[in-house]
Amino acid sequence: MSKKTGVIFFPAFDWAISPTHPEREERLLYTRDQMFEEGILDLPEIQQYAPRMASKHDIARVHFCVPNVEEQVLDAHRIAAGAAIDLGDRVMAGEIANGFALVRPPGHHAMRVVHGNRGFCNINNEAVLVEYLRKTYGVKKIAIVDTDVHHGDGTQDIFYHDPDVLFISFHQDGRTIYPGTGFTYELGGPGAYASTINIPLPPGVTDSGLHYVMDHLILPILKDFQPDFVVNSAGQDNHFTDPLGRMKITAQGYARLTEKLKPNLAVLEGGYAIETALPYVNLAILLALAGKDYTSVVEPEYNPAKFKESPKVTSEIGRVVEELQEIWAKRHQFDKYTLAKGTGFYQRTKPIFYDTHYIEEKQIEKVRVCDQCSGFISLDSQAYHPNGKHYRICAISIPFQSCKSCQAEAWESYEQAKGDPHFDYIYLQDKSTDTFMIYQRLGNREIRSDG
Amino acid sequence: MLIGIDVGGTCTDAVLLDGGAVCATAKVETQDDLLISLGDALDNLLKGIPSHKIERVVFSTTLVTNLIAEKKYDPVGVVIMPGPGRTFSDLRDQDDVFCLNGAIDYRGREIIPLQPSQMEEVLAWLEAKGYNKVAVIGKFSTRNNSHEVKVADFINKHHPDWQVEMGHRAGGKLNFPRRIANTVLTCATRQKYRYFTKAVRDAMARRNITATVFILKADGGTLPLSASEEVPVETIFSGPAASTLGVQALTPPGETSLVVDIGGTTTDLALVLSGNPLLASKGAKIGERYTQVRALAVHSVPVGGDSVVERVGKEFIIYSERMGPAYCLGGPMPTPTDALRVMGISQIGDEDRAHEAMTILGAPLGMGVREVAQAIVNLVIDMVVVEIERMYMEWEQEPAYRVWEVIQKCKVRPQNVVGVGGGAAGFVPQIAARLGCTPILPPHAPVANAIGAAVARPTLQVNLMADTERQIYIVEEEGYQGQLAGKLDELSAVELTKSWLLKRAEKMNLRSYVDEIEIINQDVFNVVRDWQTTGRLFHISVQTPRGILAHIGTGGRFLP
């Protein structure tokens, strides 16, 4: 028999952000009912596994949790990320052909620095998976395709300067929905130009419009990039019944997308039409991954007559696709120094709002523009936490395939920052050696973690 | 006094227990007519025992298992209402299936009404095909059985003599394909099973036994004989449950043991975790199809004392089939039993013939008889140990749906390897040595299965789902769906569930067995619409504690 589709179904029936929050226990209840009733987990093509927990180090490899991992990450988060890692291991071992981590809580709004919960996310499940795969198996080129109605701004932030991780996100236009980002001009840092591709779409896109984007933009880009591993950040909120989004995608549309994308791993993100969409969309995606017939998965509310895409929407989709096709075609014409305006450091200032916890973070991000590698990153971030405490931190990240001089310079910056009284915490994340350092000014404490 | 009788494929084992003591045992060959074997076994046990002293008789029977395995049942016409979802084309290949329009969703709401015109069509189809046994199953029928009832009533109205079974009565849990299997098998076997229960009653009456008669289920619980007529499929695969419960009764309470039942051609492995047998997560499997029958997790390794051993090139290969008895007992081919005889581990059969068997295998390779015997024993142990490891890995991969379940999950390895069955003495000490466990060969091991049947407790379970937004509740086991009388909170939902369990116990005449009710699942979900809580969903499951009525003797003899 050909290889199976692995599933970890972790509905976290004992975890919620709050009792009436969209991200609550009930969210995967009807998905469970539908999956169980269909007997889908009995299919010989599908193998279910138990979730496991991601380690603190797995999380520290990606995130700077302020003040530390324990304060920001609950068991539920570690299980969701651990599920993705577990399936990743099984794909790499050749045990399964592909997998679906059907988990809560989601993660794609969690950025590199974590002061609290943003858009229902604390840690980024896909990013934790990607860094784990690179460290454990040396997987070089990875593509993350984010099919959530919201821009995957957290994932974008984490891989913005990483030329080996292609991040493609299509989503409802940021002018009309949270988090308000994800425009075509956000293309990655100077060292990773066009490894971030944002496809903002007008509200009202139907299956046909979506598949136009797939066929004419996403699939050709993937074909050029030739990833060794494809992750689908599988948000189900482009569905026509979603209460937060205003798109018109159906379960069939999602299933066909999955069939074309052929992700190695799909990881559940958003989707808050818990009765009308999730049971059908999740089922259809799972069937598509397993190569089974999904054509009878049709929502009770679906009425084909109402699903004509407006010509205005169609032409807007065409315009966005054309613009990005052109950017992609010309991506090699830019040199990183020109993009960084001729300086040795590329710098940007980012205000980041945490909608769940009402935290406003101020962040300055500096990236070394380097000939040998993608350059190390240093962050200066500060925020008031809900407990009233103010934190200012310095965080330094050394990329996976960094050059010797960036590595040395980064460690030197870390040592320097330790002497700067402005910072309460100084972090160093050396992905090249899988080492993580925390220096806490109060009490002059330093902790080191090795993978 | 308790009687346990295990009707196996080759032997019928019986035991008479008085408190923790074994008073009598019997072993008779299983006849084609099961009732002759039952009668023989009973008569052997009851010599000199007045029948009024018997309080309880428990049977474990392979009758339904065999009916199904040998397909000795009437054809069943299958009518399904699959609604939106999977296409079930694989199912349609296996069964003669008629699909009806009409669908219910996960909360029991009708999403597509039944099409009245199709009723005539389905009737004509059944008549044309000549079915008079019909299984009617709808997706989510356990959440709302109205479509099933309508279709079944319509068929029965035209053919009152036909046997029509409905899905929500045959299997209560969510899982449409498994519920289809249960319904079809219930429909197919009930008539023949009734013949059996009637004969059992006759056999009891003829011996003046007035004790309640129970049937052992695959999950190690028992059902009163009369109640089992409703769900004959529940009696399948009760053999492995019997021997597992037997081991549980013959080892000290609370221990974690691996049960190794080595028979003629198969070795069954089961797990007793801290004194409780492990249940399979997926329900019993018949052929390639899962049913909704709750069963103990039992792994079968296709090797036993009578498996045939052959030399292929420089290797020995053990085949899963049996070609007759062991060579030392006059059989045609060398077997592991012969190897044990040569090793001096067993005293069964003729020693010279056992040597001859090893010589046949080893001579072309220039191997001595003991060397060959050791190699064969090792092969058997390898096969069993590999399967044990796999069983553990599978168990560790049991899904978890709550944070606490993941956190508390830990690796458990057994203290004991407990051997029962014919080949146990020969292999169990070495298997235990490999696993670093204590080998136990309990007394009465040859009739451990009958002991297991004798001490098995009746088990009752009730699953309730209440939906306060829709003001309804359902009781899966009873096929009941009704309106909530008023407000319902978590506490009253549990009370309501418990009351249904007591009602059920009353109905089955099991009230005396219910002195404690366990809550095995208690989930509450807020139904939220537009950030307002509009209702609550309660999923409550309660049961009488699983377990056994008594431990036997000192709880097993430890080997040196």
PDB file of N, CA and C in Angstrom, chain A residues 9-14 19-20 22 24-26 29-30 32-34 36-39 41-43 48-51 75-76 79 90 275 279-280 283 287 292-293 296-298 300, chain B residues 84-88 90 106-107 109 111 139-140 143 174-179 282 290 396-404 406-407 409 525-529 531 533 537 539:
ATOM      1  N   PHE A   9      -5.255  14.821  15.670  1.00  0.00           N
ATOM      2  CA  PHE A   9      -6.450  15.617  15.953  1.00  0.00           C
ATOM      3  C   PHE A   9      -6.387  16.000  17.424  1.00  0.00           C
ATOM      4  N   PHE A  10      -6.177  17.268  17.664  1.00  0.00           N
ATOM      5  CA  PHE A  10      -6.105  17.714  19.051  1.00  0.00           C
ATOM      6  C   PHE A  10      -7.031  18.913  19.257  1.00  0.00           C
ATOM      7  N   PRO A  11      -8.304  18.631  19.587  1.00  0.00           N
ATOM      8  CA  PRO A  11      -9.283  19.716  19.706  1.00  0.00           C
ATOM      9  C   PRO A  11      -9.164  20.498  21.009  1.00  0.00           C
ATOM     10  N   ALA A  12      -8.282  20.089  21.912  1.00  0.00           N
ATOM     11  CA  ALA A  12      -8.069  20.785  23.193  1.00  0.00           C
ATOM     12  C   ALA A  12      -9.408  21.108  23.855  1.00  0.00           C
ATOM     13  N   PHE A  13     -10.155  20.049  24.148  1.00  0.00           N
ATOM     14  CA  PHE A  13     -11.496  20.230  24.713  1.00  0.00           C
ATOM     15  C   PHE A  13     -11.479  20.812  26.125  1.00  0.00           C
ATOM     16  N   ASP A  14     -10.294  21.050  26.668  1.00  0.00           N
ATOM     17  CA  ASP A  14     -10.251  21.682  27.992  1.00  0.00           C
ATOM     18  C   ASP A  14      -9.447  22.979  27.976  1.00  0.00           C
ATOM     19  N   PRO A  19     -14.631  31.977  27.798  1.00  0.00           N
ATOM     20  CA  PRO A  19     -15.801  31.143  27.494  1.00  0.00           C
ATOM     21  C   PRO A  19     -16.553  31.506  26.210  1.00  0.00           C
ATOM     22  N   THR A  20     -16.609  32.786  25.866  1.00  0.00           N
ATOM     23  CA  THR A  20     -17.359  33.133  24.654  1.00  0.00           C
ATOM     24  C   THR A  20     -16.448  33.526  23.504  1.00  0.00           C
ATOM     25  N   PRO A  22     -14.135  33.303  20.216  1.00  0.00           N
ATOM     26  CA  PRO A  22     -14.215  32.371  19.077  1.00  0.00           C
ATOM     27  C   PRO A  22     -13.248  31.186  19.240  1.00  0.00           C
ATOM     28  N   ARG A  24     -12.475  28.783  21.410  1.00  0.00           N
ATOM     29  CA  ARG A  24     -12.939  28.135  22.644  1.00  0.00           C
ATOM     30  C   ARG A  24     -13.133  26.633  22.406  1.00  0.00           C
ATOM     31  N   GLU A  25     -13.505  25.919  23.457  1.00  0.00           N
ATOM     32  CA  GLU A  25     -13.570  24.446  23.413  1.00  0.00           C
ATOM     33  C   GLU A  25     -14.447  23.917  22.272  1.00  0.00           C
ATOM     34  N   GLU A  26     -15.514  24.655  21.993  1.00  0.00           N
ATOM     35  CA  GLU A  26     -16.503  24.172  21.023  1.00  0.00           C
ATOM     36  C   GLU A  26     -15.956  24.147  19.587  1.00  0.00           C
ATOM     37  N   LEU A  29     -15.494  20.834  17.971  1.00  0.00           N
ATOM     38  CA  LEU A  29     -16.455  19.823  18.419  1.00  0.00           C
ATOM     39  C   LEU A  29     -17.203  19.185  17.247  1.00  0.00           C
ATOM     40  N   TYR A  30     -17.702  20.026  16.357  1.00  0.00           N
ATOM     41  CA  TYR A  30     -18.510  19.490  15.244  1.00  0.00           C
ATOM     42  C   TYR A  30     -17.623  18.846  14.184  1.00  0.00           C
ATOM     43  N   ARG A  32     -15.056  17.142  15.071  1.00  0.00           N
ATOM     44  CA  ARG A  32     -14.887  15.809  15.665  1.00  0.00           C
ATOM     45  C   ARG A  32     -16.088  14.932  15.325  1.00  0.00           C
ATOM     46  N   ASP A  33     -17.287  15.476  15.581  1.00  0.00           N
ATOM     47  CA  ASP A  33     -18.493  14.686  15.326  1.00  0.00           C
ATOM     48  C   ASP A  33     -18.532  14.212  13.872  1.00  0.00           C
ATOM     49  N   GLN A  34     -18.261  15.141  12.955  1.00  0.00           N
ATOM     50  CA  GLN A  34     -18.334  14.785  11.534  1.00  0.00           C
ATOM     51  C   GLN A  34     -17.257  13.748  11.197  1.00  0.00           C
ATOM     52  N   PHE A  36     -15.684  11.622  13.176  1.00  0.00           N
ATOM     53  CA  PHE A  36     -15.960  10.332  13.813  1.00  0.00           C
ATOM     54  C   PHE A  36     -17.112   9.627  13.107  1.00  0.00           C
ATOM     55  N   GLU A  37     -18.160  10.384  12.812  1.00  0.00           N
ATOM     56  CA  GLU A  37     -19.331   9.761  12.188  1.00  0.00           C
ATOM     57  C   GLU A  37     -19.005   9.239  10.783  1.00  0.00           C
ATOM     58  N   GLU A  38     -18.129   9.947  10.071  1.00  0.00           N
ATOM     59  CA  GLU A  38     -17.737   9.471   8.739  1.00  0.00           C
ATOM     60  C   GLU A  38     -16.844   8.235   8.840  1.00  0.00           C
ATOM     61  N   GLY A  39     -16.349   7.937  10.027  1.00  0.00           N
ATOM     62  CA  GLY A  39     -15.440   6.807  10.182  1.00  0.00           C
ATOM     63  C   GLY A  39     -14.120   7.047   9.465  1.00  0.00           C
ATOM     64  N   LEU A  41     -11.278   8.071  10.416  1.00  0.00           N
ATOM     65  CA  LEU A  41     -10.031   7.643  11.057  1.00  0.00           C
ATOM     66  C   LEU A  41      -9.853   6.123  10.995  1.00  0.00           C
ATOM     67  N   ASP A  42     -10.878   5.425  10.506  1.00  0.00           N
ATOM     68  CA  ASP A  42     -10.757   3.976  10.292  1.00  0.00           C
ATOM     69  C   ASP A  42     -10.215   3.666   8.889  1.00  0.00           C
ATOM     70  N   LEU A  43     -10.154   4.671   8.040  1.00  0.00           N
ATOM     71  CA  LEU A  43      -9.726   4.413   6.662  1.00  0.00           C
ATOM     72  C   LEU A  43      -8.284   3.903   6.640  1.00  0.00           C
ATOM     73  N   GLN A  48      -3.936   7.812  12.523  1.00  0.00           N
ATOM     74  CA  GLN A  48      -4.018   8.826  13.571  1.00  0.00           C
ATOM     75  C   GLN A  48      -2.907   8.629  14.597  1.00  0.00           C
ATOM     76  N   TYR A  49      -2.358   9.720  15.077  1.00  0.00           N
ATOM     77  CA  TYR A  49      -1.301   9.649  16.086  1.00  0.00           C
ATOM     78  C   TYR A  49      -1.663  10.479  17.305  1.00  0.00           C
ATOM     79  N   ALA A  50      -0.974  10.174  18.392  1.00  0.00           N
ATOM     80  CA  ALA A  50      -1.160  10.946  19.613  1.00  0.00           C
ATOM     81  C   ALA A  50      -0.301  12.203  19.534  1.00  0.00           C
ATOM     82  N   PRO A  51      -0.796  13.318  20.079  1.00  0.00           N
ATOM     83  CA  PRO A  51       0.042  14.518  20.078  1.00  0.00           C
ATOM     84  C   PRO A  51       1.157  14.409  21.105  1.00  0.00           C
ATOM     85  N   ASP A  75       0.530  24.713  28.219  1.00  0.00           N
ATOM     86  CA  ASP A  75       0.653  23.344  27.718  1.00  0.00           C
ATOM     87  C   ASP A  75      -0.071  23.167  26.385  1.00  0.00           C
ATOM     88  N   ALA A  76      -1.247  23.799  26.285  1.00  0.00           N
ATOM     89  CA  ALA A  76      -2.029  23.654  25.048  1.00  0.00           C
ATOM     90  C   ALA A  76      -1.209  24.109  23.836  1.00  0.00           C
ATOM     91  N   ILE A  79       1.430  21.589  22.942  1.00  0.00           N
ATOM     92  CA  ILE A  79       0.884  20.380  22.309  1.00  0.00           C
ATOM     93  C   ILE A  79       0.578  20.639  20.835  1.00  0.00           C
ATOM     94  N   ARG A  90       7.497  12.259  11.107  1.00  0.00           N
ATOM     95  CA  ARG A  90       6.999  11.068  10.409  1.00  0.00           C
ATOM     96  C   ARG A  90       7.080  11.223   8.899  1.00  0.00           C
ATOM     97  N   GLU A 275     -19.726  25.544  13.015  1.00  0.00           N
ATOM     98  CA  GLU A 275     -20.768  24.570  12.650  1.00  0.00           C
ATOM     99  C   GLU A 275     -20.914  24.444  11.147  1.00  0.00           C
ATOM    100  N   PRO A 279     -16.629  21.508  10.039  1.00  0.00           N
ATOM    101  CA  PRO A 279     -16.816  20.068   9.884  1.00  0.00           C
ATOM    102  C   PRO A 279     -16.634  19.632   8.429  1.00  0.00           C
ATOM    103  N   TYR A 280     -17.054  20.497   7.498  1.00  0.00           N
ATOM    104  CA  TYR A 280     -17.016  20.117   6.088  1.00  0.00           C
ATOM    105  C   TYR A 280     -15.647  20.404   5.469  1.00  0.00           C
ATOM    106  N   LEU A 283     -12.945  18.015   6.845  1.00  0.00           N
ATOM    107  CA  LEU A 283     -13.167  16.689   6.276  1.00  0.00           C
ATOM    108  C   LEU A 283     -12.681  16.641   4.825  1.00  0.00           C
ATOM    109  N   LEU A 287      -9.676  14.325   3.300  1.00  0.00           N
ATOM    110  CA  LEU A 287      -9.914  13.372   2.212  1.00  0.00           C
ATOM    111  C   LEU A 287      -8.986  13.678   1.038  1.00  0.00           C
ATOM    112  N   LYS A 292      -8.590  10.570  -1.328  1.00  0.00           N
ATOM    113  CA  LYS A 292      -9.920   9.972  -1.383  1.00  0.00           C
ATOM    114  C   LYS A 292     -10.909  10.924  -2.055  1.00  0.00           C
ATOM    115  N   ASP A 293     -12.010  10.349  -2.490  1.00  0.00           N
ATOM    116  CA  ASP A 293     -13.060  11.122  -3.139  1.00  0.00           C
ATOM    117  C   ASP A 293     -13.721  12.082  -2.135  1.00  0.00           C
ATOM    118  N   SER A 296     -18.539  14.545  -2.474  1.00  0.00           N
ATOM    119  CA  SER A 296     -19.846  14.616  -1.802  1.00  0.00           C
ATOM    120  C   SER A 296     -19.810  15.459  -0.536  1.00  0.00           C
ATOM    121  N   VAL A 297     -18.668  16.056  -0.242  1.00  0.00           N
ATOM    122  CA  VAL A 297     -18.612  16.915   0.943  1.00  0.00           C
ATOM    123  C   VAL A 297     -19.143  18.294   0.540  1.00  0.00           C
ATOM    124  N   VAL A 298     -20.419  18.474   0.733  1.00  0.00           N
ATOM    125  CA  VAL A 298     -21.063  19.718   0.304  1.00  0.00           C
ATOM    126  C   VAL A 298     -21.828  20.293   1.499  1.00  0.00           C
ATOM    127  N   PRO A 300     -24.529  22.085   3.741  1.00  0.00           N
ATOM    128  CA  PRO A 300     -25.984  22.180   3.586  1.00  0.00           C
ATOM    129  C   PRO A 300     -26.433  23.563   3.067  1.00  0.00           C
TER     130      PRO A 300
ATOM    131  N   PRO B  84     -24.388  14.463   3.190  1.00  0.00           N
ATOM    132  CA  PRO B  84     -23.136  15.005   2.655  1.00  0.00           C
ATOM    133  C   PRO B  84     -21.940  14.441   3.409  1.00  0.00           C
ATOM    134  N   GLY B  85     -20.841  14.261   2.716  1.00  0.00           N
ATOM    135  CA  GLY B  85     -19.625  13.741   3.360  1.00  0.00           C
ATOM    136  C   GLY B  85     -18.900  12.779   2.451  1.00  0.00           C
ATOM    137  N   ARG B  86     -18.393  11.720   3.037  1.00  0.00           N
ATOM    138  CA  ARG B  86     -17.690  10.709   2.253  1.00  0.00           C
ATOM    139  C   ARG B  86     -18.638  10.056   1.257  1.00  0.00           C
ATOM    140  N   THR B  87     -18.075   9.542   0.164  1.00  0.00           N
ATOM    141  CA  THR B  87     -18.933   8.926  -0.847  1.00  0.00           C
ATOM    142  C   THR B  87     -19.233   7.469  -0.548  1.00  0.00           C
ATOM    143  N   PHE B  88     -18.423   6.838   0.304  1.00  0.00           N
ATOM    144  CA  PHE B  88     -18.638   5.441   0.688  1.00  0.00           C
ATOM    145  C   PHE B  88     -18.673   4.489  -0.496  1.00  0.00           C
ATOM    146  N   ASP B  90     -16.353   2.549  -1.351  1.00  0.00           N
ATOM    147  CA  ASP B  90     -15.763   1.272  -0.919  1.00  0.00           C
ATOM    148  C   ASP B  90     -16.820   0.381  -0.278  1.00  0.00           C
ATOM    149  N   TYR B 106     -24.717  16.876  12.705  1.00  0.00           N
ATOM    150  CA  TYR B 106     -24.073  16.459  13.963  1.00  0.00           C
ATOM    151  C   TYR B 106     -24.836  16.854  15.209  1.00  0.00           C
ATOM    152  N   ARG B 107     -25.700  17.833  15.119  1.00  0.00           N
ATOM    153  CA  ARG B 107     -26.471  18.191  16.303  1.00  0.00           C
ATOM    154  C   ARG B 107     -27.879  17.601  16.244  1.00  0.00           C
ATOM    155  N   ARG B 109     -30.022  17.867  13.694  1.00  0.00           N
ATOM    156  CA  ARG B 109     -30.996  18.670  12.957  1.00  0.00           C
ATOM    157  C   ARG B 109     -31.181  18.083  11.565  1.00  0.00           C
ATOM    158  N   ILE B 111     -31.191  18.247   7.874  1.00  0.00           N
ATOM    159  CA  ILE B 111     -30.715  19.219   6.891  1.00  0.00           C
ATOM    160  C   ILE B 111     -31.248  18.929   5.493  1.00  0.00           C
ATOM    161  N   LYS B 139     -26.795   8.452   8.553  1.00  0.00           N
ATOM    162  CA  LYS B 139     -25.677   9.168   9.186  1.00  0.00           C
ATOM    163  C   LYS B 139     -26.253  10.037  10.301  1.00  0.00           C
ATOM    164  N   PHE B 140     -25.591  10.067  11.426  1.00  0.00           N
ATOM    165  CA  PHE B 140     -26.015  10.809  12.612  1.00  0.00           C
ATOM    166  C   PHE B 140     -27.379  10.363  13.156  1.00  0.00           C
ATOM    167  N   ARG B 143     -28.109  10.771  16.757  1.00  0.00           N
ATOM    168  CA  ARG B 143     -28.455  12.116  17.235  1.00  0.00           C
ATOM    169  C   ARG B 143     -29.909  12.452  16.909  1.00  0.00           C
ATOM    170  N   LEU B 174     -21.006   7.476  17.614  1.00  0.00           N
ATOM    171  CA  LEU B 174     -20.771   8.080  16.313  1.00  0.00           C
ATOM    172  C   LEU B 174     -19.807   7.198  15.541  1.00  0.00           C
ATOM    173  N   ASN B 175     -20.107   6.848  14.381  1.00  0.00           N
ATOM    174  CA  ASN B 175     -19.291   6.145  13.393  1.00  0.00           C
ATOM    175  C   ASN B 175     -20.240   5.378  12.488  1.00  0.00           C
ATOM    176  N   PHE B 176     -20.567   6.052  11.401  1.00  0.00           N
ATOM    177  CA  PHE B 176     -21.552   5.543  10.460  1.00  0.00           C
ATOM    178  C   PHE B 176     -21.140   4.201   9.847  1.00  0.00           C
ATOM    179  N   PRO B 177     -19.933   4.070   9.293  1.00  0.00           N
ATOM    180  CA  PRO B 177     -19.572   2.768   8.707  1.00  0.00           C
ATOM    181  C   PRO B 177     -19.593   1.633   9.738  1.00  0.00           C
ATOM    182  N   ARG B 178     -19.103   1.916  10.951  1.00  0.00           N
ATOM    183  CA  ARG B 178     -19.127   0.858  11.967  1.00  0.00           C
ATOM    184  C   ARG B 178     -20.562   0.539  12.366  1.00  0.00           C
ATOM    185  N   ARG B 179     -21.413   1.572  12.399  1.00  0.00           N
ATOM    186  CA  ARG B 179     -22.804   1.331  12.764  1.00  0.00           C
ATOM    187  C   ARG B 179     -23.497   0.504  11.685  1.00  0.00           C
ATOM    188  N   LYS B 282     -10.455   1.100  18.750  1.00  0.00           N
ATOM    189  CA  LYS B 282     -11.246   1.121  17.521  1.00  0.00           C
ATOM    190  C   LYS B 282     -12.405   0.135  17.475  1.00  0.00           C
ATOM    191  N   TYR B 290     -14.368  -2.505  10.653  1.00  0.00           N
ATOM    192  CA  TYR B 290     -14.544  -2.256  12.068  1.00  0.00           C
ATOM    193  C   TYR B 290     -16.024  -2.285  12.422  1.00  0.00           C
ATOM    194  N   GLU B 396       0.777   3.676  22.963  1.00  0.00           N
ATOM    195  CA  GLU B 396       1.276   5.028  23.233  1.00  0.00           C
ATOM    196  C   GLU B 396       0.749   6.024  22.209  1.00  0.00           C
ATOM    197  N   GLN B 397       0.354   5.524  21.042  1.00  0.00           N
ATOM    198  CA  GLN B 397      -0.179   6.427  20.014  1.00  0.00           C
ATOM    199  C   GLN B 397      -1.695   6.604  20.111  1.00  0.00           C
ATOM    200  N   GLU B 398      -2.301   6.117  21.159  1.00  0.00           N
ATOM    201  CA  GLU B 398      -3.733   6.360  21.358  1.00  0.00           C
ATOM    202  C   GLU B 398      -3.964   7.864  21.384  1.00  0.00           C
ATOM    203  N   PRO B 399      -4.952   8.335  20.637  1.00  0.00           N
ATOM    204  CA  PRO B 399      -5.149   9.784  20.578  1.00  0.00           C
ATOM    205  C   PRO B 399      -5.555  10.374  21.926  1.00  0.00           C
ATOM    206  N   ALA B 400      -5.314  11.665  22.068  1.00  0.00           N
ATOM    207  CA  ALA B 400      -5.738  12.393  23.259  1.00  0.00           C
ATOM    208  C   ALA B 400      -6.384  13.680  22.779  1.00  0.00           C
ATOM    209  N   TYR B 401      -7.479  14.051  23.405  1.00  0.00           N
ATOM    210  CA  TYR B 401      -8.217  15.210  22.927  1.00  0.00           C
ATOM    211  C   TYR B 401      -8.253  16.358  23.933  1.00  0.00           C
ATOM    212  N   ARG B 402      -7.600  16.126  25.070  1.00  0.00           N
ATOM    213  CA  ARG B 402      -7.579  17.162  26.102  1.00  0.00           C
ATOM    214  C   ARG B 402      -6.148  17.374  26.566  1.00  0.00           C
ATOM    215  N   VAL B 403      -5.891  18.574  27.051  1.00  0.00           N
ATOM    216  CA  VAL B 403      -4.536  18.899  27.491  1.00  0.00           C
ATOM    217  C   VAL B 403      -4.091  17.943  28.597  1.00  0.00           C
ATOM    218  N   TRP B 404      -4.968  17.712  29.578  1.00  0.00           N
ATOM    219  CA  TRP B 404      -4.551  16.877  30.715  1.00  0.00           C
ATOM    220  C   TRP B 404      -4.207  15.449  30.302  1.00  0.00           C
ATOM    221  N   VAL B 406      -2.746  14.553  27.570  1.00  0.00           N
ATOM    222  CA  VAL B 406      -1.399  14.530  27.002  1.00  0.00           C
ATOM    223  C   VAL B 406      -0.373  14.608  28.123  1.00  0.00           C
ATOM    224  N   ILE B 407      -0.659  15.462  29.097  1.00  0.00           N
ATOM    225  CA  ILE B 407       0.307  15.682  30.180  1.00  0.00           C
ATOM    226  C   ILE B 407       0.493  14.434  31.040  1.00  0.00           C
ATOM    227  N   LYS B 409       0.074  11.404  30.221  1.00  0.00           N
ATOM    228  CA  LYS B 409       0.464  10.204  29.488  1.00  0.00           C
ATOM    229  C   LYS B 409       1.900   9.818  29.836  1.00  0.00           C
ATOM    230  N   PHE B 525     -19.836  22.100  26.557  1.00  0.00           N
ATOM    231  CA  PHE B 525     -19.435  23.070  25.545  1.00  0.00           C
ATOM    232  C   PHE B 525     -20.431  24.216  25.526  1.00  0.00           C
ATOM    233  N   ASN B 526     -19.898  25.428  25.565  1.00  0.00           N
ATOM    234  CA  ASN B 526     -20.774  26.583  25.401  1.00  0.00           C
ATOM    235  C   ASN B 526     -21.094  26.739  23.933  1.00  0.00           C
ATOM    236  N   VAL B 527     -22.365  26.890  23.633  1.00  0.00           N
ATOM    237  CA  VAL B 527     -22.753  27.199  22.268  1.00  0.00           C
ATOM    238  C   VAL B 527     -22.830  28.716  22.194  1.00  0.00           C
ATOM    239  N   VAL B 528     -21.972  29.290  21.365  1.00  0.00           N
ATOM    240  CA  VAL B 528     -21.877  30.753  21.332  1.00  0.00           C
ATOM    241  C   VAL B 528     -22.272  31.267  19.959  1.00  0.00           C
ATOM    242  N   ARG B 529     -23.197  32.200  19.940  1.00  0.00           N
ATOM    243  CA  ARG B 529     -23.574  32.836  18.691  1.00  0.00           C
ATOM    244  C   ARG B 529     -23.422  34.342  18.873  1.00  0.00           C
ATOM    245  N   TRP B 531     -20.965  36.069  20.008  1.00  0.00           N
ATOM    246  CA  TRP B 531     -20.358  36.393  21.298  1.00  0.00           C
ATOM    247  C   TRP B 531     -21.313  36.245  22.474  1.00  0.00           C
ATOM    248  N   THR B 533     -23.553  33.450  24.767  1.00  0.00           N
ATOM    249  CA  THR B 533     -23.786  32.041  25.024  1.00  0.00           C
ATOM    250  C   THR B 533     -25.268  31.755  24.852  1.00  0.00           C
ATOM    251  N   LEU B 537     -23.896  22.407  25.472  1.00  0.00           N
ATOM    252  CA  LEU B 537     -23.957  21.008  25.065  1.00  0.00           C
ATOM    253  C   LEU B 537     -23.284  20.195  26.155  1.00  0.00           C
ATOM    254  N   HIS B 539     -22.007  16.409  27.165  1.00  0.00           N
ATOM    255  CA  HIS B 539     -21.751  15.026  26.756  1.00  0.00           C
ATOM    256  C   HIS B 539     -21.342  14.287  28.023  1.00  0.00           C
TER     257      HIS B 539
END
